[in-house]
Structures are given as structure tokens and as C-alpha cells.
Amino acid sequence: MYEQSINDPVPFWTPIAKQFHWEEPWTTLHASNFDRNAGPVSIKWFDGAKTNICYNCLDRHVLNGHGDRVAFFWFGNEPADARTVTYSQMLERVQRFANVLKALGIKKGDTVAIYMPMIVDLVVAMLACARIGAPHSIIFGGFSAEALSERIMDARSSVLVTADGAFRGTKFIDLKSIADTAMEKCKTRGFEVTHCVVSLNSGDKAPHSVNMVQGRDQFFHELEATAELECPALWVDAEDILFLLYTSGSTGRPKGVVHTHGGYMVWTATTFKYTFDYHPSDVYFCTADIGWITGHSYIAYGPLLNCATSVMFEGIPTYPEADRYWAIVEKYKVNSFYTAPTAIRSLQRFGEEMPKRHDLSSLRVLGSVGEPINPEAWIWYHDVIGNKRASVVDTYWQTETGGHVITPLPGCTPMKPGSASLPMFGIVPAILDKAGEELSGKAEGYLVIKQSWPGQMRTVFGNHERFELTYFSQFSGAYCTGDGAHRDEHGYSWITGRTDDVITVSGHRMGTAELESAMTTHPDVAESAIVGVPHEIKGEGIHAYVITNPGVETDVSKEKELKMHIRQEIGAFATPDVIHFTSGLPKTRSGKIMRRILRKIAHYEEDSLGDISTLADPSVVQELIDSRPKLQ
Ligand code: 6R9
């Protein structure tokens, strides 16, 4: 299949795509240009076709007689909170909510911001947007008011769908208050969110009642209850925008990655089916949050397009106890389970006793995503969770790729712990050296993809030039992933991590530039440089070098204050592990910070600093080594 997908894409993709409903057929299956010298970069799949992904996720299955199939087993933060929703119930709710959005003035092409916890209303809201051709822009519920407001403004979303709050373990996340602050920030910056729809999730359990602003805020359930039942899916172009999702790069502010109805549909459905070897009646459980791409592609769209039954989980793996995932696997007899290496490592710490409490024999496929998985965690996952029977699929992909691009297929690809193995159908990866020369055989270098695939991002929202510069300028004629990879003698890929200034902390991707600019908005900070450091559980931790303004006391309380500042600017998941006060940073004579040196010092590798003679002031290196905070 792989060979055909590369050599003969039209006969490969045509029967796959025909499993979906296209109101009008495509005129060209695929056309793309990756070469900036030959004109603007453009990517088109199924061009000329009319379809709607929401119709393909819901109506198609209900019309085929699968309306009673369970779409989601929803499980709340409290183990007593469990609900089941079928495909026909989803269809009814989505139609009503699509009518709600229309009544709020949303038309095709208008973006809708969604800031919600892991509840079914979130999926209802996103599919309702898709149904009427309104791109959704989901902002992860862990983002701060500042980050939320920036994303609302960048996409100019006049409607925000949120919830009163959510419990994560015993901690209450006050989503609506954060949303209120974000909407206020938008207003003072000249943009108004005119309608805010609030799902009542925490209700009476919340520490305080939810604040509702008259004329702007309305309850989700009240609007839904009075909305018309029917709302036929709008037929949109295959290349119309389905959603934007903000992601971090090496420079500048996060960018809105754009995916479209047609190609993303075919890609997420196909990769879900093959990577997880999905069969009807299987139960699948992905622990990601829908606020990230993994949740978009592999909790919402991929599974729904396959009429799959999924577990959707609101809580955290350690509440009430550290066996929560395993209890869920046993309760719902989960066949495929998908999580991140950071979660595996943190659960591994609780020992084998936790998984041994439960019958995990239903598990057949175990997925990993978000960062390289270290062989030790891989082996524990395979041996203890998978009882040495289940296949481990280490899926390498990105927000930009829409779905898996390098991954084993269960029962088909021989596994090697720590390797994402071989390319998915239609993916032609290559390893390049710094000069852009393609390396053959066993090699290590920059990972690029040479041909377009259906789920590829199409542009950066509102900034096509940034799209071209970010992904197609370093090496001409290929999509640059920003990751490094090593290819072994069997052609297996081993992802070595980012080659740019992006770090991945607990699977959350962030740009060091973004963290630095957040740090320097603190009035006491003159300059900051941030690097990733290896971290046992989180994969990478954050080491922040900070130069304060003259006269500022650099003590423990200032350290705490700066950590809190980052939480407020971005979110708790971006809190630095180390604040390293210094009076200078290693800069070249032209003023460029030499991050290589900062990394070496943060990694305790000063023995291999390399050449520091080009620094404007080499003495700063010793100061940095001496002032380094003690390892905790
Ligand atoms: C899906 C997702 C993308 C970056 C990517 C890479 C890292 C993801 C990986 C992996 C090694 C894997 N990454 N999966 N590295 N092995 N199986 O995580 O998207 O948040 O956009 O992050 O994550 O560095 O470039 P996103």
C-alpha cells in the first residue's frame, strides 16, 4: 500500500476518499507547489469538490443505520460522573448548536473561539462550527487570559464558547473568570467579543457562582434547548477552512495553523484507521486534550469519521488515585490507548502495583505521541501495560501535518523501542544536511517531507508569507519539519528533537522566543534567554536566564514572582523550572545571543562549551557557571 501511495497516488487515494460523502466530486485529486521560486507555495487536495466534515462524522453514520452506536463514553473528573452519547444524540445536539451559532450571527468564514474543558459540549461546539462552515479556533483550557485574548484577537472571533469552570483533581480551574479577563483585554485593545456562550459544567460544585454579563453571556444549555432541531450541513469547498489552531514556532507570536475540510478529513480518518488498526466495536481511548492537535485529530475527527466508540476523559491520571487510566481501560474494555511519554513516565513512578490492580487484557494497541519516547518508558509501556502482547505505535507528527506522518502500523511494522519507524502512506521523508543536500542510507540531519499529503496545513491564518518562510525557505522544494532525525540501517527514523528554538515540555510545544517576550513584559526584567533542559518526567524543562533592571533584588521571592508572571502571561504549563539571574548573556560582537553556550551551561556540560572566543565578553561564561542555581 505504501508503495502505491507514493508511486500512484490517484488510484491509491481515490477509493479511500470515496468512502466519504462528497456532494460534488473533485476535479483534481491533488496539486501542490513546494518550490517558492516557481511561484507561491500552494497545497490543494480534492479541489473542486464540495463536502462537509461534520456531515461525514455524524449524518453519514446515522443514515447508514449506526445512530445508536456510542460515540463517546464520557468520564468526568469524579469517577461517579459518567455519561454515554450516541451518534444520533450527537447529530441532534450539533444541529441545534449550529442553529444557536447562526442566531448569534455566525456565518460561513467567521471564526469561533472555543475555550473549554474536556466535556462533550466542546465536541458539539466544534462540529457545529464545521457544519456551518465557520472555522473553529480552540484554545487549550490551560492558557492564561493574556494568551486567550491574543488568540481571540488574531482570529477576530466575535463569539467565544466557554464553560463556567472545571475541576482537575481537587483543583478548580476558573475558566469563566479567565475568559472574562480575556474579553476585557480584547475590549481595551479595540476588539469586542459580542457573545459568550457558557456551558454549565462545574455548577454547584464550583467555589462561587458564575459571573454572567448581561447582553453578552448566555448559557449553552438554555440556547440549545430553544434552538431549532434541524440544520442541514452546509456544502463547503474541500479547500475551505475547517479550523485554525495556534502553535508555537521558533520566532514571533504563535501562528494559526490552517486545516481544511477535504484533505484533513481523508488524512485523519485514514491514519486513525491504520495506526490504531481500528475495527468496528473496538473501544478507543486517547488521553490528550482537544485543545491540542492530538485531540482535534484523534479524539474528535479521526474516530468520529470512522464511526468509532471513544472514551473522553475530563480528569487527570492521578485523581482520585494514580490508577485512573487503568481503571478506565478496565471499565470500558479499551482496545487502543493513546497517550504521551510524559504521562507514561510519571505513571511508571507509581510502580507496577497500579496497573496490576486492573484487568488490562483488552488492550491491543498502545500509542505514544508528543515527544520522543525513551526506550525505558517504551519497554515499561509494552511490558507492563501491554503485557508484552500489545503493539506500541510511536506516532511522530505535528500540528502542521494534521495527522501521523511517521509511525509503525500494529502487527505490520516490526517495533524498535524509541523509533517512530516508517513513513505513513503518501509520506516521503528525507534527511538533509545543513546545506540542503539529501543524505542517503544511514544518516542524521534535518527531517523534511518532499511531497504533499492530504492532511498538510495549507497556510498560516492571515499570513501566507509567514507560512512560506517558516516551512519552505530553509530548504527549497521540501516541507521542513523543524525536527532532526537519524535514519538507521533498516530505514527506521529516530526523531532527535527540534532543530529550532522550540521546546516540548510535557508534550506541550512552546517557542523560546514566546517565553522570552512574556518574561520581558515584567517591569523588573531587562532581558531574558530561555533554553530547554533535559527533565526526567517532563522530557524537557525550562531554564530561564534573566537580567533584571538595576536595583532589583534577585532573591527567592523575585524568582517566585517571575514564575507566577509566566503563568499569567501564558499558562501554568509554561512555568520555568529554573530562574537563573545573571548580569550578562553570552553574545557575539554583533549582539546575537549564543544559545549553544546557554544550553551547555544549563545542561551542566561546560566541559564541551566549544569555541567562546567570538564572544564580545567571554568572562560572562564563568559568571553564568558560578551563578547557576543548584540542581534540585
Ligand atoms: C502531535 C504533536 C510537534 C512536535 C514535533 C516533534 C514532537 C511529536 C513525536 C515527536 C518524537 C514522536 N513530536 N510526536 N517527537 N517522537 N512520536 O505533538 O504536535 O504539538 O505540534 O508538536 O512534537 O518535535 O515537531 P505538536
PDB file of N, CA and C in Angstrom, residues 119-197:
ATOM      1  N   ILE A 119     -15.248  18.247  27.842  1.00  0.00           N
ATOM      2  CA  ILE A 119     -16.641  17.817  28.014  1.00  0.00           C
ATOM      3  C   ILE A 119     -17.279  17.668  26.630  1.00  0.00           C
ATOM      4  N   VAL A 120     -18.378  16.938  26.578  1.00  0.00           N
ATOM      5  CA  VAL A 120     -18.997  16.652  25.283  1.00  0.00           C
ATOM      6  C   VAL A 120     -19.425  17.948  24.581  1.00  0.00           C
ATOM      7  N   ASP A 121     -19.824  18.956  25.366  1.00  0.00           N
ATOM      8  CA  ASP A 121     -20.220  20.235  24.762  1.00  0.00           C
ATOM      9  C   ASP A 121     -19.118  20.803  23.865  1.00  0.00           C
ATOM     10  N   LEU A 122     -17.885  20.520  24.200  1.00  0.00           N
ATOM     11  CA  LEU A 122     -16.773  21.012  23.379  1.00  0.00           C
ATOM     12  C   LEU A 122     -16.838  20.387  21.981  1.00  0.00           C
ATOM     13  N   VAL A 123     -17.069  19.090  21.911  1.00  0.00           N
ATOM     14  CA  VAL A 123     -17.155  18.433  20.600  1.00  0.00           C
ATOM     15  C   VAL A 123     -18.402  18.916  19.858  1.00  0.00           C
ATOM     16  N   VAL A 124     -19.485  19.123  20.601  1.00  0.00           N
ATOM     17  CA  VAL A 124     -20.710  19.639  19.981  1.00  0.00           C
ATOM     18  C   VAL A 124     -20.411  21.001  19.347  1.00  0.00           C
ATOM     19  N   ALA A 125     -19.729  21.850  20.092  1.00  0.00           N
ATOM     20  CA  ALA A 125     -19.441  23.198  19.580  1.00  0.00           C
ATOM     21  C   ALA A 125     -18.550  23.142  18.344  1.00  0.00           C
ATOM     22  N   MET A 126     -17.517  22.293  18.385  1.00  0.00           N
ATOM     23  CA  MET A 126     -16.600  22.287  17.232  1.00  0.00           C
ATOM     24  C   MET A 126     -17.274  21.734  15.986  1.00  0.00           C
ATOM     25  N   LEU A 127     -18.069  20.679  16.149  1.00  0.00           N
ATOM     26  CA  LEU A 127     -18.744  20.116  14.976  1.00  0.00           C
ATOM     27  C   LEU A 127     -19.831  21.062  14.450  1.00  0.00           C
ATOM     28  N   ALA A 128     -20.447  21.807  15.360  1.00  0.00           N
ATOM     29  CA  ALA A 128     -21.463  22.776  14.924  1.00  0.00           C
ATOM     30  C   ALA A 128     -20.820  23.849  14.055  1.00  0.00           C
ATOM     31  N   CYS A 129     -19.624  24.269  14.437  1.00  0.00           N
ATOM     32  CA  CYS A 129     -18.894  25.247  13.620  1.00  0.00           C
ATOM     33  C   CYS A 129     -18.646  24.656  12.229  1.00  0.00           C
ATOM     34  N   ALA A 130     -18.105  23.433  12.226  1.00  0.00           N
ATOM     35  CA  ALA A 130     -17.787  22.784  10.945  1.00  0.00           C
ATOM     36  C   ALA A 130     -19.041  22.676  10.075  1.00  0.00           C
ATOM     37  N   ARG A 131     -20.152  22.397  10.710  1.00  0.00           N
ATOM     38  CA  ARG A 131     -21.403  22.174   9.978  1.00  0.00           C
ATOM     39  C   ARG A 131     -21.842  23.396   9.177  1.00  0.00           C
ATOM     40  N   ILE A 132     -21.549  24.577   9.714  1.00  0.00           N
ATOM     41  CA  ILE A 132     -21.989  25.796   9.025  1.00  0.00           C
ATOM     42  C   ILE A 132     -20.812  26.526   8.357  1.00  0.00           C
ATOM     43  N   GLY A 133     -19.668  25.850   8.285  1.00  0.00           N
ATOM     44  CA  GLY A 133     -18.525  26.432   7.567  1.00  0.00           C
ATOM     45  C   GLY A 133     -17.822  27.542   8.324  1.00  0.00           C
ATOM     46  N   ALA A 134     -18.017  27.587   9.657  1.00  0.00           N
ATOM     47  CA  ALA A 134     -17.354  28.616  10.474  1.00  0.00           C
ATOM     48  C   ALA A 134     -16.107  27.988  11.099  1.00  0.00           C
ATOM     49  N   PRO A 135     -14.912  28.459  10.754  1.00  0.00           N
ATOM     50  CA  PRO A 135     -13.703  27.845  11.304  1.00  0.00           C
ATOM     51  C   PRO A 135     -13.670  27.950  12.830  1.00  0.00           C
ATOM     52  N   HIS A 136     -13.390  26.828  13.507  1.00  0.00           N
ATOM     53  CA  HIS A 136     -13.246  26.941  14.962  1.00  0.00           C
ATOM     54  C   HIS A 136     -11.785  27.202  15.305  1.00  0.00           C
ATOM     55  N   SER A 137     -11.613  27.910  16.398  1.00  0.00           N
ATOM     56  CA  SER A 137     -10.276  28.202  16.907  1.00  0.00           C
ATOM     57  C   SER A 137     -10.314  27.802  18.371  1.00  0.00           C
ATOM     58  N   ILE A 138      -9.820  26.602  18.646  1.00  0.00           N
ATOM     59  CA  ILE A 138      -9.898  26.083  20.014  1.00  0.00           C
ATOM     60  C   ILE A 138      -8.627  26.476  20.752  1.00  0.00           C
ATOM     61  N   ILE A 139      -8.830  27.040  21.929  1.00  0.00           N
ATOM     62  CA  ILE A 139      -7.699  27.471  22.739  1.00  0.00           C
ATOM     63  C   ILE A 139      -7.670  26.584  23.982  1.00  0.00           C
ATOM     64  N   PHE A 140      -6.573  25.880  24.162  1.00  0.00           N
ATOM     65  CA  PHE A 140      -6.404  24.947  25.282  1.00  0.00           C
ATOM     66  C   PHE A 140      -6.795  25.609  26.604  1.00  0.00           C
ATOM     67  N   GLY A 141      -7.565  24.893  27.426  1.00  0.00           N
ATOM     68  CA  GLY A 141      -8.077  25.431  28.682  1.00  0.00           C
ATOM     69  C   GLY A 141      -7.009  25.757  29.715  1.00  0.00           C
ATOM     70  N   GLY A 142      -5.747  25.421  29.453  1.00  0.00           N
ATOM     71  CA  GLY A 142      -4.669  25.757  30.384  1.00  0.00           C
ATOM     72  C   GLY A 142      -4.026  27.091  30.067  1.00  0.00           C
ATOM     73  N   PHE A 143      -4.462  27.731  28.959  1.00  0.00           N
ATOM     74  CA  PHE A 143      -3.881  29.028  28.615  1.00  0.00           C
ATOM     75  C   PHE A 143      -4.433  30.129  29.518  1.00  0.00           C
ATOM     76  N   SER A 144      -3.606  31.150  29.722  1.00  0.00           N
ATOM     77  CA  SER A 144      -3.990  32.279  30.569  1.00  0.00           C
ATOM     78  C   SER A 144      -4.880  33.253  29.799  1.00  0.00           C
ATOM     79  N   ALA A 145      -5.407  34.248  30.536  1.00  0.00           N
ATOM     80  CA  ALA A 145      -6.260  35.270  29.926  1.00  0.00           C
ATOM     81  C   ALA A 145      -5.511  36.020  28.827  1.00  0.00           C
ATOM     82  N   GLU A 146      -4.239  36.288  29.066  1.00  0.00           N
ATOM     83  CA  GLU A 146      -3.446  37.030  28.092  1.00  0.00           C
ATOM     84  C   GLU A 146      -3.331  36.221  26.788  1.00  0.00           C
ATOM     85  N   ALA A 147      -2.967  34.955  26.924  1.00  0.00           N
ATOM     86  CA  ALA A 147      -2.806  34.100  25.742  1.00  0.00           C
ATOM     87  C   ALA A 147      -4.141  33.932  25.020  1.00  0.00           C
ATOM     88  N   LEU A 148      -5.205  33.781  25.793  1.00  0.00           N
ATOM     89  CA  LEU A 148      -6.538  33.624  25.190  1.00  0.00           C
ATOM     90  C   LEU A 148      -6.916  34.875  24.407  1.00  0.00           C
ATOM     91  N   SER A 149      -6.696  36.037  25.010  1.00  0.00           N
ATOM     92  CA  SER A 149      -7.109  37.270  24.326  1.00  0.00           C
ATOM     93  C   SER A 149      -6.311  37.473  23.036  1.00  0.00           C
ATOM     94  N   GLU A 150      -5.027  37.127  23.059  1.00  0.00           N
ATOM     95  CA  GLU A 150      -4.227  37.285  21.829  1.00  0.00           C
ATOM     96  C   GLU A 150      -4.783  36.422  20.701  1.00  0.00           C
ATOM     97  N   ARG A 151      -5.174  35.214  21.056  1.00  0.00           N
ATOM     98  CA  ARG A 151      -5.686  34.288  20.038  1.00  0.00           C
ATOM     99  C   ARG A 151      -7.066  34.713  19.547  1.00  0.00           C
ATOM    100  N   ILE A 152      -7.886  35.223  20.452  1.00  0.00           N
ATOM    101  CA  ILE A 152      -9.210  35.713  20.039  1.00  0.00           C
ATOM    102  C   ILE A 152      -9.034  36.877  19.061  1.00  0.00           C
ATOM    103  N   MET A 153      -8.096  37.754  19.390  1.00  0.00           N
ATOM    104  CA  MET A 153      -7.911  38.942  18.547  1.00  0.00           C
ATOM    105  C   MET A 153      -7.280  38.599  17.208  1.00  0.00           C
ATOM    106  N   ASP A 154      -6.312  37.707  17.211  1.00  0.00           N
ATOM    107  CA  ASP A 154      -5.651  37.354  15.953  1.00  0.00           C
ATOM    108  C   ASP A 154      -6.660  36.762  14.968  1.00  0.00           C
ATOM    109  N   ALA A 155      -7.579  35.950  15.484  1.00  0.00           N
ATOM    110  CA  ALA A 155      -8.563  35.312  14.592  1.00  0.00           C
ATOM    111  C   ALA A 155      -9.829  36.157  14.456  1.00  0.00           C
ATOM    112  N   ARG A 156      -9.904  37.253  15.185  1.00  0.00           N
ATOM    113  CA  ARG A 156     -11.068  38.120  15.210  1.00  0.00           C
ATOM    114  C   ARG A 156     -12.351  37.325  15.438  1.00  0.00           C
ATOM    115  N   SER A 157     -12.357  36.595  16.550  1.00  0.00           N
ATOM    116  CA  SER A 157     -13.520  35.767  16.880  1.00  0.00           C
ATOM    117  C   SER A 157     -14.482  36.587  17.735  1.00  0.00           C
ATOM    118  N   SER A 158     -15.669  36.861  17.196  1.00  0.00           N
ATOM    119  CA  SER A 158     -16.609  37.685  17.961  1.00  0.00           C
ATOM    120  C   SER A 158     -17.473  36.844  18.886  1.00  0.00           C
ATOM    121  N   VAL A 159     -17.420  35.523  18.706  1.00  0.00           N
ATOM    122  CA  VAL A 159     -18.157  34.636  19.613  1.00  0.00           C
ATOM    123  C   VAL A 159     -17.148  33.736  20.325  1.00  0.00           C
ATOM    124  N   LEU A 160     -17.319  33.621  21.650  1.00  0.00           N
ATOM    125  CA  LEU A 160     -16.469  32.741  22.452  1.00  0.00           C
ATOM    126  C   LEU A 160     -17.364  31.720  23.150  1.00  0.00           C
ATOM    127  N   VAL A 161     -17.023  30.452  23.001  1.00  0.00           N
ATOM    128  CA  VAL A 161     -17.756  29.404  23.716  1.00  0.00           C
ATOM    129  C   VAL A 161     -16.849  28.908  24.832  1.00  0.00           C
ATOM    130  N   THR A 162     -17.357  28.931  26.065  1.00  0.00           N
ATOM    131  CA  THR A 162     -16.528  28.527  27.191  1.00  0.00           C
ATOM    132  C   THR A 162     -17.381  27.763  28.202  1.00  0.00           C
ATOM    133  N   ALA A 163     -16.841  27.549  29.400  1.00  0.00           N
ATOM    134  CA  ALA A 163     -17.592  26.865  30.451  1.00  0.00           C
ATOM    135  C   ALA A 163     -17.396  27.640  31.739  1.00  0.00           C
ATOM    136  N   ASP A 164     -18.260  27.367  32.719  1.00  0.00           N
ATOM    137  CA  ASP A 164     -18.099  28.069  33.991  1.00  0.00           C
ATOM    138  C   ASP A 164     -16.749  27.716  34.614  1.00  0.00           C
ATOM    139  N   GLY A 165     -16.414  26.443  34.605  1.00  0.00           N
ATOM    140  CA  GLY A 165     -15.139  26.039  35.186  1.00  0.00           C
ATOM    141  C   GLY A 165     -14.985  24.545  35.081  1.00  0.00           C
ATOM    142  N   ALA A 166     -13.891  24.039  35.622  1.00  0.00           N
ATOM    143  CA  ALA A 166     -13.649  22.607  35.588  1.00  0.00           C
ATOM    144  C   ALA A 166     -12.769  22.235  36.756  1.00  0.00           C
ATOM    145  N   PHE A 167     -12.986  21.046  37.276  1.00  0.00           N
ATOM    146  CA  PHE A 167     -12.078  20.523  38.290  1.00  0.00           C
ATOM    147  C   PHE A 167     -11.069  19.618  37.617  1.00  0.00           C
ATOM    148  N   ARG A 168      -9.811  19.814  37.988  1.00  0.00           N
ATOM    149  CA  ARG A 168      -8.773  18.876  37.565  1.00  0.00           C
ATOM    150  C   ARG A 168      -8.195  18.323  38.859  1.00  0.00           C
ATOM    151  N   GLY A 169      -8.599  17.108  39.191  1.00  0.00           N
ATOM    152  CA  GLY A 169      -8.299  16.599  40.518  1.00  0.00           C
ATOM    153  C   GLY A 169      -9.097  17.427  41.511  1.00  0.00           C
ATOM    154  N   THR A 170      -8.413  17.963  42.532  1.00  0.00           N
ATOM    155  CA  THR A 170      -9.146  18.770  43.513  1.00  0.00           C
ATOM    156  C   THR A 170      -9.065  20.261  43.179  1.00  0.00           C
ATOM    157  N   LYS A 171      -8.352  20.583  42.127  1.00  0.00           N
ATOM    158  CA  LYS A 171      -8.119  21.989  41.800  1.00  0.00           C
ATOM    159  C   LYS A 171      -9.207  22.522  40.867  1.00  0.00           C
ATOM    160  N   PHE A 172      -9.751  23.680  41.217  1.00  0.00           N
ATOM    161  CA  PHE A 172     -10.783  24.290  40.381  1.00  0.00           C
ATOM    162  C   PHE A 172     -10.139  25.248  39.378  1.00  0.00           C
ATOM    163  N   ILE A 173     -10.466  25.074  38.107  1.00  0.00           N
ATOM    164  CA  ILE A 173      -9.964  25.985  37.072  1.00  0.00           C
ATOM    165  C   ILE A 173     -11.125  26.919  36.732  1.00  0.00           C
ATOM    166  N   ASP A 174     -10.913  28.172  37.017  1.00  0.00           N
ATOM    167  CA  ASP A 174     -11.983  29.151  36.895  1.00  0.00           C
ATOM    168  C   ASP A 174     -12.043  29.698  35.465  1.00  0.00           C
ATOM    169  N   LEU A 175     -12.487  28.860  34.552  1.00  0.00           N
ATOM    170  CA  LEU A 175     -12.423  29.231  33.133  1.00  0.00           C
ATOM    171  C   LEU A 175     -13.163  30.521  32.812  1.00  0.00           C
ATOM    172  N   LYS A 176     -14.360  30.664  33.396  1.00  0.00           N
ATOM    173  CA  LYS A 176     -15.155  31.838  33.017  1.00  0.00           C
ATOM    174  C   LYS A 176     -14.493  33.131  33.500  1.00  0.00           C
ATOM    175  N   SER A 177     -13.900  33.110  34.679  1.00  0.00           N
ATOM    176  CA  SER A 177     -13.224  34.342  35.136  1.00  0.00           C
ATOM    177  C   SER A 177     -12.048  34.667  34.224  1.00  0.00           C
ATOM    178  N   ILE A 178     -11.322  33.631  33.815  1.00  0.00           N
ATOM    179  CA  ILE A 178     -10.190  33.858  32.905  1.00  0.00           C
ATOM    180  C   ILE A 178     -10.725  34.407  31.577  1.00  0.00           C
ATOM    181  N   ALA A 179     -11.815  33.806  31.108  1.00  0.00           N
ATOM    182  CA  ALA A 179     -12.415  34.267  29.849  1.00  0.00           C
ATOM    183  C   ALA A 179     -12.887  35.715  29.977  1.00  0.00           C
ATOM    184  N   ASP A 180     -13.462  36.055  31.143  1.00  0.00           N
ATOM    185  CA  ASP A 180     -13.913  37.443  31.356  1.00  0.00           C
ATOM    186  C   ASP A 180     -12.733  38.408  31.240  1.00  0.00           C
ATOM    187  N   THR A 181     -11.627  38.054  31.897  1.00  0.00           N
ATOM    188  CA  THR A 181     -10.449  38.925  31.838  1.00  0.00           C
ATOM    189  C   THR A 181      -9.969  39.038  30.389  1.00  0.00           C
ATOM    190  N   ALA A 182      -9.962  37.905  29.692  1.00  0.00           N
ATOM    191  CA  ALA A 182      -9.500  37.923  28.297  1.00  0.00           C
ATOM    192  C   ALA A 182     -10.400  38.826  27.449  1.00  0.00           C
ATOM    193  N   MET A 183     -11.698  38.714  27.642  1.00  0.00           N
ATOM    194  CA  MET A 183     -12.619  39.545  26.845  1.00  0.00           C
ATOM    195  C   MET A 183     -12.434  41.029  27.166  1.00  0.00           C
ATOM    196  N   GLU A 184     -12.166  41.335  28.449  1.00  0.00           N
ATOM    197  CA  GLU A 184     -11.873  42.720  28.835  1.00  0.00           C
ATOM    198  C   GLU A 184     -10.611  43.225  28.127  1.00  0.00           C
ATOM    199  N   LYS A 185      -9.582  42.354  28.120  1.00  0.00           N
ATOM    200  CA  LYS A 185      -8.323  42.735  27.462  1.00  0.00           C
ATOM    201  C   LYS A 185      -8.567  43.025  25.993  1.00  0.00           C
ATOM    202  N   CYS A 186      -9.391  42.196  25.352  1.00  0.00           N
ATOM    203  CA  CYS A 186      -9.698  42.423  23.929  1.00  0.00           C
ATOM    204  C   CYS A 186     -10.341  43.800  23.762  1.00  0.00           C
ATOM    205  N   LYS A 187     -11.274  44.075  24.657  1.00  0.00           N
ATOM    206  CA  LYS A 187     -12.033  45.327  24.546  1.00  0.00           C
ATOM    207  C   LYS A 187     -11.116  46.545  24.654  1.00  0.00           C
ATOM    208  N   THR A 188     -10.201  46.502  25.636  1.00  0.00           N
ATOM    209  CA  THR A 188      -9.317  47.662  25.776  1.00  0.00           C
ATOM    210  C   THR A 188      -8.366  47.773  24.585  1.00  0.00           C
ATOM    211  N   ARG A 189      -8.181  46.678  23.861  1.00  0.00           N
ATOM    212  CA  ARG A 189      -7.314  46.742  22.681  1.00  0.00           C
ATOM    213  C   ARG A 189      -8.119  46.935  21.401  1.00  0.00           C
ATOM    214  N   GLY A 190      -9.395  47.254  21.565  1.00  0.00           N
ATOM    215  CA  GLY A 190     -10.193  47.656  20.404  1.00  0.00           C
ATOM    216  C   GLY A 190     -10.938  46.547  19.692  1.00  0.00           C
ATOM    217  N   PHE A 191     -11.053  45.368  20.332  1.00  0.00           N
ATOM    218  CA  PHE A 191     -11.825  44.303  19.685  1.00  0.00           C
ATOM    219  C   PHE A 191     -12.860  43.765  20.663  1.00  0.00           C
ATOM    220  N   GLU A 192     -14.094  43.618  20.198  1.00  0.00           N
ATOM    221  CA  GLU A 192     -15.130  43.197  21.124  1.00  0.00           C
ATOM    222  C   GLU A 192     -15.660  41.802  20.832  1.00  0.00           C
ATOM    223  N   VAL A 193     -15.660  40.969  21.866  1.00  0.00           N
ATOM    224  CA  VAL A 193     -16.358  39.682  21.779  1.00  0.00           C
ATOM    225  C   VAL A 193     -17.816  40.008  22.095  1.00  0.00           C
ATOM    226  N   THR A 194     -18.684  39.804  21.114  1.00  0.00           N
ATOM    227  CA  THR A 194     -20.071  40.248  21.314  1.00  0.00           C
ATOM    228  C   THR A 194     -20.922  39.214  22.031  1.00  0.00           C
ATOM    229  N   HIS A 195     -20.578  37.922  21.856  1.00  0.00           N
ATOM    230  CA  HIS A 195     -21.367  36.874  22.523  1.00  0.00           C
ATOM    231  C   HIS A 195     -20.466  35.840  23.159  1.00  0.00           C
ATOM    232  N   CYS A 196     -20.819  35.488  24.384  1.00  0.00           N
ATOM    233  CA  CYS A 196     -20.079  34.432  25.071  1.00  0.00           C
ATOM    234  C   CYS A 196     -21.088  33.377  25.521  1.00  0.00           C
ATOM    235  N   VAL A 197     -20.881  32.151  25.064  1.00  0.00           N
ATOM    236  CA  VAL A 197     -21.787  31.053  25.414  1.00  0.00           C
ATOM    237  C   VAL A 197     -21.107  30.229  26.501  1.00  0.00           C
TER     238      VAL A 197
END
